[in-house]
Amino acid sequence: MEKSSAAKEYSKGAWTPEEDRKLAEVIAVHGAKRWKTIAATAGLSRCGKSCRLRWLNYLRPNIKRGNITDQEEDLILRLHKLLGNRWSLIAGRLPGRTDNEIKNYWNSHLSKKIKQKEKQSEAPKREGKEAQRRRGAERVSVEVREESSSNGGEESKTSVDFDVDEFFDFSNESSLNLEWVSRFLESDKGICDERS
DNA sequence: AACGACTACAACCGCTCTGCC
DNA sequence: GGGCAGAGCGGTTGTAGTCGT
């Protein structure tokens, strides 16, 4: 919320290697907080918001760059089905990937794939009413705990609907994904333990 | 080779939430 | 309780690179 941005002109557009270097240096010394101060200290004519975004999406260590693997793609699909457009939450389950990256990947790859799939599946959609009714009965509403970094570990609850059969269809699951599922469950269990 | 269409992704924008005074 | 600033999120835009004609 750069309310002073009207008064001061910030530069926009692509970051230069020099800007990246300055930003990284200041963050290494002062840490990744008070972005406005960081921008000023680094002598950058960028707004704090821009610095934060650059750091989180590009300069931060442990960022995994390059193609999204099949496993990761599958994970994104599942998580999106579960959480919707909660990119930061989805990114939280994919180490090294950023919300922006996942969002972009979704918009450019997966949304198209899904549309294609929907088109294909529309044709043979001649299910009986009974089958549809049964499927409806199998949809459940679950409460998803959100571990948000912004609220200091506090968690809120969101009620979401998902299709049990599809989400828990691990028939062609690789070991990597199964590992994630157990870790997901473990981390949730850990939170519950902490509470009690 | 030239040009337009398409794609991928970095960056921006607007909004909400949270914490502090 | 209200105002302000910082932080974070999701949607959208801009543009460089690639591809097809």
PDB file of C-alpha atoms (C1' of nucleotides) in Angstrom:
ATOM      1  CA  MET A   1       0.000   0.000   0.000  1.00  0.00           C
ATOM      2  CA  GLU A   2       2.309   2.662  -1.173  1.00  0.00           C
ATOM      3  CA  LYS A   3       0.290   5.707  -0.385  1.00  0.00           C
ATOM      4  CA  SER A   4       3.245   7.960  -0.981  1.00  0.00           C
ATOM      5  CA  SER A   5       3.759   6.562  -4.467  1.00  0.00           C
ATOM      6  CA  ALA A   6       1.816   9.460  -5.903  1.00  0.00           C
ATOM      7  CA  ALA A   7       4.359  11.837  -4.483  1.00  0.00           C
ATOM      8  CA  LYS A   8       7.431   9.881  -5.526  1.00  0.00           C
ATOM      9  CA  GLU A   9       8.171   8.467  -8.948  1.00  0.00           C
ATOM     10  CA  TYR A  10       9.239   4.835  -8.836  1.00  0.00           C
ATOM     11  CA  SER A  11      10.871   3.110 -11.740  1.00  0.00           C
ATOM     12  CA  LYS A  12       8.993   0.229 -13.305  1.00  0.00           C
ATOM     13  CA  GLY A  13       9.619  -2.589 -15.690  1.00  0.00           C
ATOM     14  CA  ALA A  14      12.194  -5.341 -15.795  1.00  0.00           C
ATOM     15  CA  TRP A  15      14.798  -5.497 -13.059  1.00  0.00           C
ATOM     16  CA  THR A  16      18.440  -5.077 -14.017  1.00  0.00           C
ATOM     17  CA  PRO A  17      21.175  -7.371 -12.650  1.00  0.00           C
ATOM     18  CA  GLU A  18      22.549  -4.356 -10.791  1.00  0.00           C
ATOM     19  CA  GLU A  19      19.223  -3.760  -9.036  1.00  0.00           C
ATOM     20  CA  ASP A  20      19.025  -7.454  -8.171  1.00  0.00           C
ATOM     21  CA  ARG A  21      22.488  -7.353  -6.672  1.00  0.00           C
ATOM     22  CA  LYS A  22      21.760  -4.268  -4.557  1.00  0.00           C
ATOM     23  CA  LEU A  23      18.495  -5.709  -3.319  1.00  0.00           C
ATOM     24  CA  ALA A  24      20.059  -9.050  -2.415  1.00  0.00           C
ATOM     25  CA  GLU A  25      22.902  -7.323  -0.578  1.00  0.00           C
ATOM     26  CA  VAL A  26      20.592  -5.225   1.579  1.00  0.00           C
ATOM     27  CA  ILE A  27      18.333  -8.173   2.368  1.00  0.00           C
ATOM     28  CA  ALA A  28      21.372 -10.247   3.341  1.00  0.00           C
ATOM     29  CA  VAL A  29      22.244  -7.583   5.921  1.00  0.00           C
ATOM     30  CA  HIS A  30      18.865  -6.397   7.154  1.00  0.00           C
ATOM     31  CA  GLY A  31      16.597  -9.325   6.396  1.00  0.00           C
ATOM     32  CA  ALA A  32      13.475  -9.495   4.258  1.00  0.00           C
ATOM     33  CA  LYS A  33      11.270  -7.042   6.098  1.00  0.00           C
ATOM     34  CA  ARG A  34      10.385  -3.349   5.981  1.00  0.00           C
ATOM     35  CA  TRP A  35      10.456  -3.330   2.202  1.00  0.00           C
ATOM     36  CA  LYS A  36      10.193   0.415   1.886  1.00  0.00           C
ATOM     37  CA  THR A  37      13.305   0.774   4.023  1.00  0.00           C
ATOM     38  CA  ILE A  38      15.070  -1.934   2.043  1.00  0.00           C
ATOM     39  CA  ALA A  39      14.334  -0.131  -1.211  1.00  0.00           C
ATOM     40  CA  ALA A  40      15.661   3.121   0.223  1.00  0.00           C
ATOM     41  CA  THR A  41      18.743   1.511   1.790  1.00  0.00           C
ATOM     42  CA  ALA A  42      19.601  -0.248  -1.450  1.00  0.00           C
ATOM     43  CA  GLY A  43      19.305   3.062  -3.263  1.00  0.00           C
ATOM     44  CA  LEU A  44      16.690   1.639  -5.581  1.00  0.00           C
ATOM     45  CA  SER A  45      14.033   3.795  -7.155  1.00  0.00           C
ATOM     46  CA  ARG A  46      11.577   0.943  -6.719  1.00  0.00           C
ATOM     47  CA  CYS A  47       8.621   0.780  -4.412  1.00  0.00           C
ATOM     48  CA  GLY A  48       8.782  -1.632  -1.490  1.00  0.00           C
ATOM     49  CA  LYS A  49       6.112  -3.753  -2.998  1.00  0.00           C
ATOM     50  CA  SER A  50       8.135  -4.250  -6.146  1.00  0.00           C
ATOM     51  CA  CYS A  51      11.216  -5.198  -4.110  1.00  0.00           C
ATOM     52  CA  ARG A  52       9.237  -7.757  -2.134  1.00  0.00           C
ATOM     53  CA  LEU A  53       7.858  -9.326  -5.279  1.00  0.00           C
ATOM     54  CA  ARG A  54      11.256  -9.481  -6.918  1.00  0.00           C
ATOM     55  CA  TRP A  55      12.770 -11.124  -3.858  1.00  0.00           C
ATOM     56  CA  LEU A  56      10.005 -13.648  -3.347  1.00  0.00           C
ATOM     57  CA  ASN A  57       9.624 -14.654  -6.966  1.00  0.00           C
ATOM     58  CA  TYR A  58      13.149 -14.472  -8.247  1.00  0.00           C
ATOM     59  CA  LEU A  59      16.000 -13.718  -5.873  1.00  0.00           C
ATOM     60  CA  ARG A  60      15.034 -15.753  -2.818  1.00  0.00           C
ATOM     61  CA  PRO A  61      17.310 -18.746  -2.201  1.00  0.00           C
ATOM     62  CA  ASN A  62      15.977 -22.273  -2.816  1.00  0.00           C
ATOM     63  CA  ILE A  63      13.823 -21.123  -5.699  1.00  0.00           C
ATOM     64  CA  LYS A  64      13.368 -24.029  -8.049  1.00  0.00           C
ATOM     65  CA  ARG A  65      13.576 -22.750 -11.575  1.00  0.00           C
ATOM     66  CA  GLY A  66      12.753 -24.562 -14.760  1.00  0.00           C
ATOM     67  CA  ASN A  67      10.008 -26.817 -15.955  1.00  0.00           C
ATOM     68  CA  ILE A  68       7.213 -27.990 -13.720  1.00  0.00           C
ATOM     69  CA  THR A  69       7.477 -31.773 -13.501  1.00  0.00           C
ATOM     70  CA  ASP A  70       4.593 -34.139 -14.164  1.00  0.00           C
ATOM     71  CA  GLN A  71       4.338 -34.861 -10.458  1.00  0.00           C
ATOM     72  CA  GLU A  72       4.234 -31.184  -9.618  1.00  0.00           C
ATOM     73  CA  GLU A  73       1.613 -30.581 -12.291  1.00  0.00           C
ATOM     74  CA  ASP A  74      -0.519 -33.362 -10.921  1.00  0.00           C
ATOM     75  CA  LEU A  75      -0.136 -31.941  -7.442  1.00  0.00           C
ATOM     76  CA  ILE A  76      -1.162 -28.492  -8.617  1.00  0.00           C
ATOM     77  CA  LEU A  77      -4.251 -29.922 -10.265  1.00  0.00           C
ATOM     78  CA  ARG A  78      -5.262 -31.733  -7.114  1.00  0.00           C
ATOM     79  CA  LEU A  79      -4.560 -28.828  -4.840  1.00  0.00           C
ATOM     80  CA  HIS A  80      -6.406 -26.451  -7.129  1.00  0.00           C
ATOM     81  CA  LYS A  81      -9.378 -28.744  -7.070  1.00  0.00           C
ATOM     82  CA  LEU A  82      -9.203 -28.702  -3.297  1.00  0.00           C
ATOM     83  CA  LEU A  83      -8.306 -25.088  -2.622  1.00  0.00           C
ATOM     84  CA  GLY A  84      -9.304 -23.150  -5.713  1.00  0.00           C
ATOM     85  CA  ASN A  85      -7.212 -20.136  -6.744  1.00  0.00           C
ATOM     86  CA  ARG A  86      -5.363 -20.033  -3.444  1.00  0.00           C
ATOM     87  CA  TRP A  87      -1.992 -19.837  -5.139  1.00  0.00           C
ATOM     88  CA  SER A  88       0.029 -19.066  -2.047  1.00  0.00           C
ATOM     89  CA  LEU A  89      -1.404 -22.108  -0.289  1.00  0.00           C
ATOM     90  CA  ILE A  90      -0.725 -24.298  -3.287  1.00  0.00           C
ATOM     91  CA  ALA A  91       2.806 -22.913  -3.542  1.00  0.00           C
ATOM     92  CA  GLY A  92       3.299 -23.712   0.119  1.00  0.00           C
ATOM     93  CA  ARG A  93       2.962 -27.384  -0.739  1.00  0.00           C
ATOM     94  CA  LEU A  94       5.439 -27.222  -3.602  1.00  0.00           C
ATOM     95  CA  PRO A  95       8.903 -26.535  -2.212  1.00  0.00           C
ATOM     96  CA  GLY A  96      10.855 -24.049  -4.271  1.00  0.00           C
ATOM     97  CA  ARG A  97       7.894 -22.905  -6.317  1.00  0.00           C
ATOM     98  CA  THR A  98       6.337 -19.482  -5.951  1.00  0.00           C
ATOM     99  CA  ASP A  99       2.686 -18.545  -6.021  1.00  0.00           C
ATOM    100  CA  ASN A 100       3.314 -16.348  -9.036  1.00  0.00           C
ATOM    101  CA  GLU A 101       4.965 -19.198 -10.907  1.00  0.00           C
ATOM    102  CA  ILE A 102       2.135 -21.576 -10.164  1.00  0.00           C
ATOM    103  CA  LYS A 103      -0.462 -18.987 -11.047  1.00  0.00           C
ATOM    104  CA  ASN A 104       1.257 -18.322 -14.353  1.00  0.00           C
ATOM    105  CA  TYR A 105       1.595 -22.030 -15.039  1.00  0.00           C
ATOM    106  CA  TRP A 106      -2.049 -22.536 -14.311  1.00  0.00           C
ATOM    107  CA  ASN A 107      -3.168 -19.686 -16.521  1.00  0.00           C
ATOM    108  CA  SER A 108      -0.980 -20.634 -19.449  1.00  0.00           C
ATOM    109  CA  HIS A 109      -1.031 -24.443 -19.279  1.00  0.00           C
ATOM    110  CA  LEU A 110      -3.496 -26.064 -16.989  1.00  0.00           C
ATOM    111  CA  SER A 111      -6.571 -23.925 -17.526  1.00  0.00           C
ATOM    112  CA  LYS A 112      -6.354 -24.795 -21.201  1.00  0.00           C
ATOM    113  CA  LYS A 113      -5.827 -28.466 -20.479  1.00  0.00           C
ATOM    114  CA  ILE A 114      -8.881 -28.513 -18.274  1.00  0.00           C
ATOM    115  CA  LYS A 115     -11.016 -26.744 -20.844  1.00  0.00           C
ATOM    116  CA  GLN A 116      -9.953 -29.299 -23.422  1.00  0.00           C
ATOM    117  CA  LYS A 117     -10.713 -32.107 -21.030  1.00  0.00           C
ATOM    118  CA  GLU A 118     -14.126 -30.666 -20.276  1.00  0.00           C
ATOM    119  CA  LYS A 119     -14.917 -30.409 -23.971  1.00  0.00           C
ATOM    120  CA  GLN A 120     -13.880 -34.020 -24.494  1.00  0.00           C
ATOM    121  CA  SER A 121     -15.858 -35.272 -21.552  1.00  0.00           C
ATOM    122  CA  GLU A 122     -18.999 -33.354 -22.501  1.00  0.00           C
ATOM    123  CA  ALA A 123     -19.677 -35.619 -25.475  1.00  0.00           C
ATOM    124  CA  PRO A 124     -19.950 -38.984 -23.733  1.00  0.00           C
ATOM    125  CA  LYS A 125     -21.759 -37.387 -20.811  1.00  0.00           C
ATOM    126  CA  ARG A 126     -24.797 -39.601 -20.801  1.00  0.00           C
ATOM    127  CA  GLU A 127     -24.766 -40.608 -17.192  1.00  0.00           C
ATOM    128  CA  GLY A 128     -27.995 -41.688 -15.602  1.00  0.00           C
ATOM    129  CA  LYS A 129     -29.559 -39.533 -12.960  1.00  0.00           C
ATOM    130  CA  GLU A 130     -28.863 -42.204 -10.386  1.00  0.00           C
ATOM    131  CA  ALA A 131     -25.135 -42.056 -10.994  1.00  0.00           C
ATOM    132  CA  GLN A 132     -25.168 -38.284 -10.715  1.00  0.00           C
ATOM    133  CA  ARG A 133     -27.165 -38.456  -7.521  1.00  0.00           C
ATOM    134  CA  ARG A 134     -24.691 -40.918  -6.010  1.00  0.00           C
ATOM    135  CA  ARG A 135     -21.777 -38.740  -6.975  1.00  0.00           C
ATOM    136  CA  GLY A 136     -23.456 -35.773  -5.378  1.00  0.00           C
ATOM    137  CA  ALA A 137     -23.837 -37.686  -2.167  1.00  0.00           C
ATOM    138  CA  GLU A 138     -20.142 -38.469  -2.179  1.00  0.00           C
ATOM    139  CA  ARG A 139     -19.099 -34.869  -2.336  1.00  0.00           C
ATOM    140  CA  VAL A 140     -17.970 -33.724   1.036  1.00  0.00           C
ATOM    141  CA  SER A 141     -17.252 -30.449   2.655  1.00  0.00           C
ATOM    142  CA  VAL A 142     -14.013 -30.292   4.553  1.00  0.00           C
ATOM    143  CA  GLU A 143     -12.365 -27.644   6.599  1.00  0.00           C
ATOM    144  CA  VAL A 144      -8.952 -26.743   5.373  1.00  0.00           C
ATOM    145  CA  ARG A 145      -6.521 -25.178   7.753  1.00  0.00           C
ATOM    146  CA  GLU A 146      -4.562 -22.366   6.247  1.00  0.00           C
ATOM    147  CA  GLU A 147      -1.058 -21.882   7.543  1.00  0.00           C
ATOM    148  CA  SER A 148      -0.519 -18.307   6.640  1.00  0.00           C
ATOM    149  CA  SER A 149       2.865 -16.736   7.181  1.00  0.00           C
ATOM    150  CA  SER A 150       1.186 -13.362   7.433  1.00  0.00           C
ATOM    151  CA  ASN A 151      -0.676 -14.191  10.583  1.00  0.00           C
ATOM    152  CA  GLY A 152       2.243 -15.634  12.439  1.00  0.00           C
ATOM    153  CA  GLY A 153       1.241 -19.256  12.440  1.00  0.00           C
ATOM    154  CA  GLU A 154      -2.355 -18.515  13.275  1.00  0.00           C
ATOM    155  CA  GLU A 155      -4.662 -20.443  11.104  1.00  0.00           C
ATOM    156  CA  SER A 156      -8.065 -19.787   9.655  1.00  0.00           C
ATOM    157  CA  LYS A 157     -10.516 -22.309   8.339  1.00  0.00           C
ATOM    158  CA  THR A 158     -12.037 -22.441   4.919  1.00  0.00           C
ATOM    159  CA  SER A 159     -14.807 -24.760   3.939  1.00  0.00           C
ATOM    160  CA  VAL A 160     -14.321 -26.285   0.531  1.00  0.00           C
ATOM    161  CA  ASP A 161     -16.062 -28.896  -1.564  1.00  0.00           C
ATOM    162  CA  PHE A 162     -14.267 -31.583  -3.496  1.00  0.00           C
ATOM    163  CA  ASP A 163     -14.931 -34.870  -5.120  1.00  0.00           C
ATOM    164  CA  VAL A 164     -13.665 -37.639  -2.883  1.00  0.00           C
ATOM    165  CA  ASP A 165     -13.224 -40.209  -5.618  1.00  0.00           C
ATOM    166  CA  GLU A 166     -11.220 -37.943  -7.878  1.00  0.00           C
ATOM    167  CA  PHE A 167      -9.120 -36.371  -5.191  1.00  0.00           C
ATOM    168  CA  PHE A 168      -8.208 -39.592  -3.506  1.00  0.00           C
ATOM    169  CA  ASP A 169      -7.711 -41.571  -6.661  1.00  0.00           C
ATOM    170  CA  PHE A 170      -4.103 -42.592  -6.174  1.00  0.00           C
ATOM    171  CA  SER A 171      -4.324 -45.544  -8.533  1.00  0.00           C
ATOM    172  CA  ASN A 172      -1.588 -44.148 -10.748  1.00  0.00           C
ATOM    173  CA  GLU A 173       0.198 -42.266  -7.996  1.00  0.00           C
ATOM    174  CA  SER A 174       3.958 -42.051  -7.950  1.00  0.00           C
ATOM    175  CA  SER A 175       5.898 -42.485  -4.743  1.00  0.00           C
ATOM    176  CA  LEU A 176       6.684 -38.780  -4.695  1.00  0.00           C
ATOM    177  CA  ASN A 177       3.043 -37.793  -4.463  1.00  0.00           C
ATOM    178  CA  LEU A 178       2.228 -40.364  -1.865  1.00  0.00           C
ATOM    179  CA  GLU A 179       5.067 -39.017   0.171  1.00  0.00           C
ATOM    180  CA  TRP A 180       3.536 -35.572  -0.091  1.00  0.00           C
ATOM    181  CA  VAL A 181       0.141 -36.828   0.992  1.00  0.00           C
ATOM    182  CA  SER A 182       1.572 -38.393   4.127  1.00  0.00           C
ATOM    183  CA  ARG A 183       3.588 -35.273   4.858  1.00  0.00           C
ATOM    184  CA  PHE A 184       0.431 -33.183   4.379  1.00  0.00           C
ATOM    185  CA  LEU A 185      -1.395 -35.342   6.854  1.00  0.00           C
ATOM    186  CA  GLU A 186       1.537 -35.335   9.248  1.00  0.00           C
ATOM    187  CA  SER A 187       1.832 -31.569   9.230  1.00  0.00           C
ATOM    188  CA  ASP A 188      -1.871 -31.220   9.912  1.00  0.00           C
ATOM    189  CA  LYS A 189      -1.577 -33.737  12.710  1.00  0.00           C
ATOM    190  CA  GLY A 190       1.280 -31.706  14.114  1.00  0.00           C
ATOM    191  CA  ILE A 191      -0.850 -28.585  14.197  1.00  0.00           C
ATOM    192  CA  CYS A 192      -3.609 -30.473  15.996  1.00  0.00           C
ATOM    193  CA  ASP A 193      -1.099 -31.791  18.525  1.00  0.00           C
ATOM    194  CA  GLU A 194       0.222 -28.311  19.164  1.00  0.00           C
ATOM    195  CA  ARG A 195      -3.273 -27.078  19.882  1.00  0.00           C
ATOM    196  CA  SER A 196      -4.121 -29.764  22.400  1.00  0.00           C
TER     197      SER A 196
ATOM    198  C1'  DA B   1      13.470 -12.665 -44.543  1.00  0.00           C
ATOM    199  C1'  DA B   2       9.331 -10.463 -42.822  1.00  0.00           C
ATOM    200  C1'  DC B   3       5.414 -10.349 -40.306  1.00  0.00           C
ATOM    201  C1'  DG B   4       1.531 -11.516 -37.463  1.00  0.00           C
ATOM    202  C1'  DA B   5      -0.223 -14.798 -33.958  1.00  0.00           C
ATOM    203  C1'  DC B   6       0.646 -17.137 -30.019  1.00  0.00           C
ATOM    204  C1'  DT B   7       2.962 -18.358 -25.602  1.00  0.00           C
ATOM    205  C1'  DA B   8       5.312 -17.865 -21.262  1.00  0.00           C
ATOM    206  C1'  DC B   9       6.394 -15.376 -17.526  1.00  0.00           C
ATOM    207  C1'  DA B  10       7.933 -11.163 -15.028  1.00  0.00           C
ATOM    208  C1'  DA B  11       5.946  -7.348 -13.116  1.00  0.00           C
ATOM    209  C1'  DC B  12       2.204  -4.253 -11.830  1.00  0.00           C
ATOM    210  C1'  DC B  13      -2.274  -3.069  -9.729  1.00  0.00           C
ATOM    211  C1'  DG B  14      -5.929  -3.053  -6.570  1.00  0.00           C
ATOM    212  C1'  DC B  15      -7.618  -4.910  -2.737  1.00  0.00           C
ATOM    213  C1'  DT B  16      -7.729  -7.041   1.968  1.00  0.00           C
ATOM    214  C1'  DC B  17      -5.744  -8.185   6.299  1.00  0.00           C
ATOM    215  C1'  DT B  18      -2.983  -7.254  10.308  1.00  0.00           C
ATOM    216  C1'  DG B  19      -0.487  -4.782  13.714  1.00  0.00           C
ATOM    217  C1'  DC B  20       0.678  -0.591  15.840  1.00  0.00           C
ATOM    218  C1'  DC B  21      -0.141   3.980  17.710  1.00  0.00           C
TER     219       DC B  21
ATOM    220  C1'  DG C   1     -12.435   2.462  17.924  1.00  0.00           C
ATOM    221  C1'  DG C   2     -10.154   4.771  14.046  1.00  0.00           C
ATOM    222  C1'  DG C   3      -6.386   5.811  11.081  1.00  0.00           C
ATOM    223  C1'  DC C   4      -2.182   4.571   9.036  1.00  0.00           C
ATOM    224  C1'  DA C   5       1.526   1.731   7.185  1.00  0.00           C
ATOM    225  C1'  DG C   6       3.348  -2.689   6.029  1.00  0.00           C
ATOM    226  C1'  DA C   7       2.630  -7.146   4.176  1.00  0.00           C
ATOM    227  C1'  DG C   8       0.440 -10.404   1.383  1.00  0.00           C
ATOM    228  C1'  DC C   9      -2.691 -12.190  -2.135  1.00  0.00           C
ATOM    229  C1'  DG C  10      -4.985 -12.897  -6.608  1.00  0.00           C
ATOM    230  C1'  DG C  11      -6.090 -10.847 -11.053  1.00  0.00           C
ATOM    231  C1'  DT C  12      -4.343  -8.649 -14.916  1.00  0.00           C
ATOM    232  C1'  DT C  13      -1.132  -6.593 -18.131  1.00  0.00           C
ATOM    233  C1'  DG C  14       3.162  -5.984 -20.798  1.00  0.00           C
ATOM    234  C1'  DT C  15       6.568  -7.815 -23.445  1.00  0.00           C
ATOM    235  C1'  DA C  16      10.265 -10.863 -25.108  1.00  0.00           C
ATOM    236  C1'  DG C  17      10.707 -15.026 -27.381  1.00  0.00           C
ATOM    237  C1'  DT C  18       8.918 -18.603 -30.478  1.00  0.00           C
ATOM    238  C1'  DC C  19       6.306 -20.456 -34.181  1.00  0.00           C
ATOM    239  C1'  DG C  20       3.753 -20.687 -38.438  1.00  0.00           C
ATOM    240  C1'  DT C  21       2.784 -18.722 -42.852  1.00  0.00           C
TER     241       DT C  21
END
